[in-house]
Amino acid sequence: MTTDVLGTSVKRVEDQRLITGKGRYLDDISMPGMTHLAILRSPYANANIKSIDTSAAKTMPGVVAVFVGADIPYNPLPMAWPAGGSAGIQNNINMPRTLATDSVKWTGEGVAAVVAETPEQANDALEAIRVEWEKLPTVVDVEKAIADGAPQLHENAPNNIVFEWNVGDKAGTDAAIDGAEVVVRQRIVNQRLIPNPMETRGDIGWYNPGTDEYTVWMSSQTPHIQRLLLTAFVTGIPEHKVRTISPDIGGAFGTKIFCYADMALCMFASKAIGGRPVKWVETRRENYQSTIHGRDHVTYLEIAGTKDGEVTGLRVKTLANLGGRLSTIGPGIPTTLYARVLSGCYKIPNVYAEVTGVYTNTTFVDAYRGAGRPEATYVIERAMDLFADEIGMDPAAVRRKNFIESDKFPYENPSGLGTASGGAKIYIDSGDYEPALNKALTTSGYYEMGKAKAEAKKRGKLLGVGLSTYIEVCGVAPSKWIGAVGEGWGAAMWESSNIRVHLTGKVVVTMGTQPQGQGHETTYAQIISHELGIPMEDIVIQHSDTQGTPFGYGSYGSRTASVGGTAAVLAAGKVREKARRYAAHMLEASVDDIEVDGANYQVKGSPDKVKTFQEISFAIGLGFSLPEGMEPYLDETVYHDTPNCTWPFGTHVAIVEIDEETGRTELVRYVAVDDVGNKINPMIVDGQLHGGIVQGVGQALWEGAIYGEDGQLQSGTMLDYALPRASWLPMLELDETVTPSPVNPLGVKGVGEAGAIASTAAVANAVVDALSPLGIRHLDMPYTAQTVWRAIQSAKGGQA
Amino acid sequence: MIPAAFDYVRPSTLDEALGLIGPDAKVMAGGQSLLPLMKLRLATPEKVVDIGRLSELRGVRKLDDGRIAIGALTTYAEMLADPVLGHYGLLGDVLPGIADVQTRHLGTIGGSVAHSDPATEMPACLLALDAEVVARSTGGERTLEIDGFFEGPFQTKLEPNEIVTEIRIPGPMDGAGSAYVSLAQPASGYAIVGVAAVVMRAPDGTIGFARIGVTGAHEHPYRASDVEAALVGSDGSAPAIAAAAAHVSDDAECSSDIHADATYRGAMAIVYTKRAIEAALARLG
């Protein structure tokens, strides 16, 4: 009898190779005749290219070829998610090309490429390329960019506006705010972040002149999607002539979802040089300039309600900085994934949001862990604290008063936030917010903070406590809601699972999702082991190679467990059902009389009349005796279109101490109570929460991309961009409530992003709480020592 | 991230090394500052002279006059493990905070002194210790006082053909208290402001001796002699310390960068000078 491992903390099967140096990442791949590609990147943020002279570079040692944009007859990269889709919203689209041709719109945009025998030779040759530039004025700030008189980046985008989009109930919200007893207004900034996966991006393009086919290795979260985009939209190469493969990926956090110019560039280069493989791996500096950034919103929020704490209206205006040209789904993040969840876990009756996408001379912005939901959580959770402060009410009490009650699920947002442009609706699947809040308040000692604050003050420290009662939408997404006629994402988001059982009973599960370190090979094996009653060691999980496998939408948006997991469960169900019918055939019984107990298929009431899964797979695979109408072999494929998104939620409590003399801010305690539904592997869930929480804390306390007015990225390396270190953090105290999701048979909600979505607001609220005795009610992040010190000095009337 | 091409040579004696170095042939000890600069192509030496195997330049020893000599190639980790150096409170403060464990096993005190990054930690401590720098060239050996040794960002009194061989500091004294405190720029770990203090009390209980070394605040590490003058003779009370610390950057405006502007840096120089003096005095017992 195989032990049921579903829901247990099985050690990860992929770790043996990944932590002993036996993983196979993109840069580990070496092939005979492989060449190396280096990209010449623009040193200016806004400039016209007058000429490029590659003649000297072509003669340098080891150089095989040098290309410029004019050499490459490809289309610009595709826009796969314009804001608002078919709702009639105007989107002024400007996409990057494989190499820039006429102009560059951000520092780091690629303008030429060298292919050489070694990476050193390719890099040396870059220095020999002569570009004649016509520098243009730059703008990097969203509010300056939309003002009259700002440099215009693109002819088709007056005032540098990409789109103007809105959602919710304008009339109701305007009325609610106009008539409210209490209104609080605040400008808040969600600063630009550089995602920093441990492994930077890279590709290998390999053209086979014998078959006229391409193989492209890419560190990508979406190999199937990239094959489609690169063939049908960019290069014109027939889709069936390209195979894409993602090797082991060392972290991604969203940066590797998109269609990047270097992918097409490596394909073009390999064919142009006669079929030698071409490898490109970005340096960290390149990653900082030419792989997507995250967040970067300027928001004006208005929250209105009654003096006794009932929130009646929320009105939000956001400017979203999308960069110099757009990334694949840039406009979808601050619209669908941000504005539609602005009311959080609250029953606010009137909500309205306007979002403007803006071009500036900066790196493009797209989904980064949380993708819109951290930005939304930051807005609503700061708003709740501002409202609480205004009416003099405990922030926990205000939240409790406005929670959606537990008997109101599935919950439809009254202002239409959950109704897609095409009319399809999504509902918050399940929720019970008070138990998580209560646990967090108790564990953190929230109501004893007065004593802690007094004691800290004696040590010269300002202590603050902050809450984040978050909810988020993930498990993306039902096609009817997100598909072509809905929100503008020009595709669907179903998921595929193929299960084949070898004659010896070993199981191969091929998934369309794409791990980047989350442990999918373990969690899917746990699911299948549970479904088929066989040990995990008999199961292999395959993914990442488009050759001969069903199309899948990859992994992001915390979708793998809910959507992919369900596809796997359903496929396993089909396998089990066919095995059951074949067992009836083998045991000469009626199908209705066959019971399945783990891997045993037995006749009801006759325990001696039993066949094992292995016996069945052997016989059905040989297929010498089949019932009428049954095909041999156990091989089932499911394409699963999830009926709804899923909604994890919880309460995080952050406690900070600020050195009043220096502004230095320390996170001293962090309590997280999360409800992610059922857990396939609790250890992996904890790992996801740890990582996500730390990334969100990083935004609050240390991180922030800094651009000069000239469009130069001043935080250009890790010497100037401060990523969190483990030693800077307290032990994270994790707890749970469990409200299974009704959306999928596993009852899972997803957890990949939840930590990052909740944590920034908790820390921000804690810092403002610590500073509130000085009269400070808001401060923009990151809370560096200098920023906090200046706020303290200003509040005290001193020089800052 | 790929350096320009360079020649690499690794001499096995100090004399051999001295014959090789010059303006285009850069000395490399631990390489912890040089290699990152080369990878960014901010430094493109034609030749790198790796002196890392010159064992005669490693180690801590006692001199006949009671002073301690630290070989220039002694790593931070070796210094941290040395029992004699453990007597110096400020070294115990500064060493664990330098970079990370890998860097501490490669980076050397000689390299730190010769490289003279405006925000690097060891120079502040050496200034507070009244150290001496011994340097050798093919022309002979000379001894330089640490006060005034650092002339500007990445500029010292060393000639391009000289190699630092050892640093000499006073022997440990029971009557001295020392400390190093700093506000680190989180990304790099370098000091926004770092202050080292060595203090002694006179028989009447007033402050009899003070040396204050400051890094990070200005374009090179320096001795805050105005603070020392204000502190010596005072009663070492909190108001006296605060009044002395206020002089830490009297004569020059502080540096400014994206992490800390001149105003904040100047304010923190005063705060951390105060804290360094308080911590050093507390160690007097």
CSV table of C-alpha atoms in Angstrom, one decimal, chain A residues 70-248:
chain,number,residue,atom,x,y,z
A,70,ALA,CA,18.3,46.9,-40.8
A,71,ASP,CA,19.6,43.3,-41.4
A,72,ILE,CA,16.7,41.7,-39.7
A,73,PRO,CA,13.4,41.4,-41.6
A,74,TYR,CA,11.3,40.6,-38.6
A,75,ASN,CA,8.2,42.3,-37.2
A,76,PRO,CA,8.3,44.2,-33.9
A,77,LEU,CA,7.6,42.1,-30.8
A,78,PRO,CA,3.9,41.5,-30.3
A,79,MET,CA,1.5,43.3,-27.8
A,80,ALA,CA,-0.4,40.4,-26.3
A,81,TRP,CA,-2.5,42.4,-23.7
A,82,PRO,CA,-3.6,45.9,-24.7
A,83,ALA,CA,-5.6,47.6,-21.9
A,84,GLY,CA,-9.3,47.0,-22.1
A,85,GLY,CA,-9.3,44.7,-25.1
A,86,SER,CA,-12.3,45.1,-27.2
A,87,ALA,CA,-13.9,47.6,-24.9
A,88,GLY,CA,-13.0,50.3,-27.3
A,89,ILE,CA,-10.0,51.6,-25.3
A,90,GLN,CA,-7.4,53.3,-27.5
A,91,ASN,CA,-3.9,51.8,-27.0
A,92,ASN,CA,-1.0,53.7,-28.5
A,93,ILE,CA,1.3,50.7,-29.1
A,94,ASN,CA,5.1,50.9,-29.6
A,95,MET,CA,6.9,47.7,-29.4
A,96,PRO,CA,10.7,46.9,-29.4
A,97,ARG,CA,12.2,45.4,-32.5
A,98,THR,CA,14.8,42.6,-32.6
A,99,LEU,CA,17.4,45.4,-32.8
A,100,ALA,CA,16.4,49.0,-32.8
A,101,THR,CA,16.5,50.6,-36.3
A,102,ASP,CA,15.8,54.3,-36.2
A,103,SER,CA,15.8,55.3,-32.5
A,104,VAL,CA,16.2,54.1,-29.0
A,105,LYS,CA,13.8,54.9,-26.2
A,106,TRP,CA,15.6,53.7,-23.1
A,107,THR,CA,19.2,53.2,-21.9
A,108,GLY,CA,20.1,49.7,-22.8
A,109,GLU,CA,18.0,49.2,-25.9
A,110,GLY,CA,19.9,46.9,-28.2
A,111,VAL,CA,21.2,48.4,-31.5
A,112,ALA,CA,23.7,45.9,-32.8
A,113,ALA,CA,24.9,42.4,-32.2
A,114,VAL,CA,28.2,40.6,-32.5
A,115,VAL,CA,28.5,36.8,-32.9
A,116,ALA,CA,32.0,35.5,-32.1
A,117,GLU,CA,33.8,32.3,-31.1
A,118,THR,CA,34.0,33.3,-27.4
A,119,PRO,CA,32.1,35.7,-25.2
A,120,GLU,CA,35.3,37.7,-24.6
A,121,GLN,CA,35.8,38.2,-28.3
A,122,ALA,CA,32.2,39.2,-28.8
A,123,ASN,CA,32.4,41.8,-26.0
A,124,ASP,CA,35.7,43.2,-27.2
A,125,ALA,CA,34.2,43.7,-30.7
A,126,LEU,CA,31.3,45.7,-29.3
A,127,GLU,CA,33.7,48.4,-28.4
A,128,ALA,CA,34.7,48.7,-32.1
A,129,ILE,CA,31.2,49.5,-33.3
A,130,ARG,CA,30.8,53.2,-34.1
A,131,VAL,CA,27.3,54.6,-33.6
A,132,GLU,CA,26.4,58.2,-34.6
A,133,TRP,CA,23.7,59.4,-32.2
A,134,GLU,CA,21.4,62.3,-32.3
A,135,LYS,CA,20.6,62.8,-28.6
A,136,LEU,CA,17.0,63.9,-27.7
A,137,PRO,CA,15.6,65.3,-24.5
A,138,THR,CA,14.5,62.8,-22.0
A,139,VAL,CA,11.7,62.4,-19.5
A,140,VAL,CA,11.6,59.7,-16.8
A,141,ASP,CA,8.8,60.9,-14.4
A,142,VAL,CA,5.2,59.9,-15.3
A,143,GLU,CA,3.7,63.2,-14.1
A,144,LYS,CA,6.2,65.2,-16.1
A,145,ALA,CA,5.7,62.9,-19.1
A,146,ILE,CA,2.0,63.5,-19.5
A,147,ALA,CA,2.3,67.3,-19.0
A,148,ASP,CA,2.2,69.6,-22.0
A,149,GLY,CA,5.7,70.4,-23.2
A,150,ALA,CA,7.3,67.1,-22.3
A,151,PRO,CA,9.5,65.4,-24.8
A,152,GLN,CA,7.2,63.2,-27.0
A,153,LEU,CA,8.6,59.7,-27.2
A,154,HIS,CA,6.4,58.4,-30.0
A,155,GLU,CA,4.4,60.1,-32.7
A,156,ASN,CA,1.3,58.0,-32.1
A,157,ALA,CA,1.2,58.7,-28.3
A,158,PRO,CA,0.3,62.4,-27.6
A,159,ASN,CA,1.4,63.4,-24.1
A,160,ASN,CA,3.2,60.0,-23.9
A,161,ILE,CA,-0.1,58.3,-23.1
A,162,VAL,CA,-0.4,54.6,-23.9
A,163,PHE,CA,-4.0,54.3,-22.8
A,164,GLU,CA,-6.6,55.7,-20.5
A,165,TRP,CA,-8.8,53.1,-18.9
A,166,ASN,CA,-11.3,52.9,-16.1
A,167,VAL,CA,-13.3,50.4,-14.2
A,168,GLY,CA,-16.1,50.5,-11.6
A,169,ASP,CA,-19.0,52.7,-10.9
A,170,LYS,CA,-18.1,56.3,-11.5
A,171,ALA,CA,-21.5,57.9,-10.7
A,172,GLY,CA,-22.0,55.9,-7.5
A,173,THR,CA,-18.5,56.6,-6.3
A,174,ASP,CA,-18.5,60.3,-7.1
A,175,ALA,CA,-21.8,60.6,-5.2
A,176,ALA,CA,-20.5,58.6,-2.3
A,177,ILE,CA,-17.4,60.7,-2.0
A,178,ASP,CA,-19.3,64.0,-2.4
A,179,GLY,CA,-21.7,63.0,0.3
A,180,ALA,CA,-19.4,61.4,2.8
A,181,GLU,CA,-18.8,62.5,6.4
A,182,VAL,CA,-15.1,61.7,6.1
A,183,VAL,CA,-12.8,61.8,3.0
A,184,VAL,CA,-9.1,61.2,3.1
A,185,ARG,CA,-6.9,62.0,0.1
A,186,GLN,CA,-3.3,60.9,-0.4
A,187,ARG,CA,-0.8,60.7,-3.1
A,188,ILE,CA,1.2,57.5,-2.8
A,189,VAL,CA,4.0,56.1,-4.9
A,190,ASN,CA,4.7,52.4,-5.5
A,191,GLN,CA,8.3,52.7,-6.6
A,192,ARG,CA,9.9,50.9,-9.5
A,193,LEU,CA,11.7,47.6,-8.6
A,194,ILE,CA,14.3,45.5,-10.4
A,195,PRO,CA,13.3,41.9,-9.9
A,196,ASN,CA,16.7,40.2,-9.6
A,197,PRO,CA,16.2,36.5,-10.2
A,198,MET,CA,19.4,34.7,-9.3
A,199,GLU,CA,19.8,33.5,-12.9
A,200,THR,CA,19.7,36.2,-15.5
A,201,ARG,CA,18.1,35.5,-18.9
A,202,GLY,CA,19.6,33.8,-21.9
A,203,ASP,CA,18.8,32.0,-25.1
A,204,ILE,CA,20.5,29.7,-27.5
A,205,GLY,CA,19.2,29.8,-31.1
A,206,TRP,CA,20.1,26.9,-33.4
A,207,TYR,CA,19.0,26.6,-37.0
A,208,ASN,CA,19.3,23.2,-38.7
A,209,PRO,CA,19.9,23.8,-42.4
A,210,GLY,CA,19.1,20.2,-43.2
A,211,THR,CA,15.5,20.3,-41.9
A,212,ASP,CA,15.0,24.1,-42.1
A,213,GLU,CA,14.0,23.9,-38.4
A,214,TYR,CA,14.9,25.9,-35.4
A,215,THR,CA,15.5,24.8,-31.8
A,216,VAL,CA,15.6,27.6,-29.3
A,217,TRP,CA,16.6,27.2,-25.7
A,218,MET,CA,15.3,30.0,-23.5
A,219,SER,CA,15.2,30.7,-19.8
A,220,SER,CA,11.5,31.3,-20.1
A,221,GLN,CA,8.3,30.8,-18.0
A,222,THR,CA,6.3,30.3,-21.2
A,223,PRO,CA,8.1,28.2,-23.9
A,224,HIS,CA,4.9,27.2,-25.7
A,225,ILE,CA,3.7,30.8,-25.8
A,226,GLN,CA,7.0,32.0,-27.1
A,227,ARG,CA,7.0,29.5,-29.9
A,228,LEU,CA,3.7,30.9,-31.0
A,229,LEU,CA,4.6,34.5,-30.6
A,230,LEU,CA,8.1,34.2,-32.3
A,231,THR,CA,6.7,32.3,-35.3
A,232,ALA,CA,3.3,33.7,-36.0
A,233,PHE,CA,4.0,37.3,-34.9
A,234,VAL,CA,7.7,38.1,-35.1
A,235,THR,CA,9.6,36.0,-37.6
A,236,GLY,CA,7.0,34.5,-39.9
A,237,ILE,CA,8.8,31.1,-39.6
A,238,PRO,CA,6.1,28.3,-39.6
A,239,GLU,CA,5.1,27.4,-36.1
A,240,HIS,CA,5.7,23.7,-36.7
A,241,LYS,CA,9.3,24.4,-37.7
A,242,VAL,CA,10.3,25.7,-34.3
A,243,ARG,CA,10.9,23.8,-31.1
A,244,THR,CA,11.4,25.8,-27.8
A,245,ILE,CA,12.9,24.4,-24.7
A,246,SER,CA,13.3,25.8,-21.2
A,247,PRO,CA,16.1,24.2,-19.2
A,248,ASP,CA,16.3,24.5,-15.4
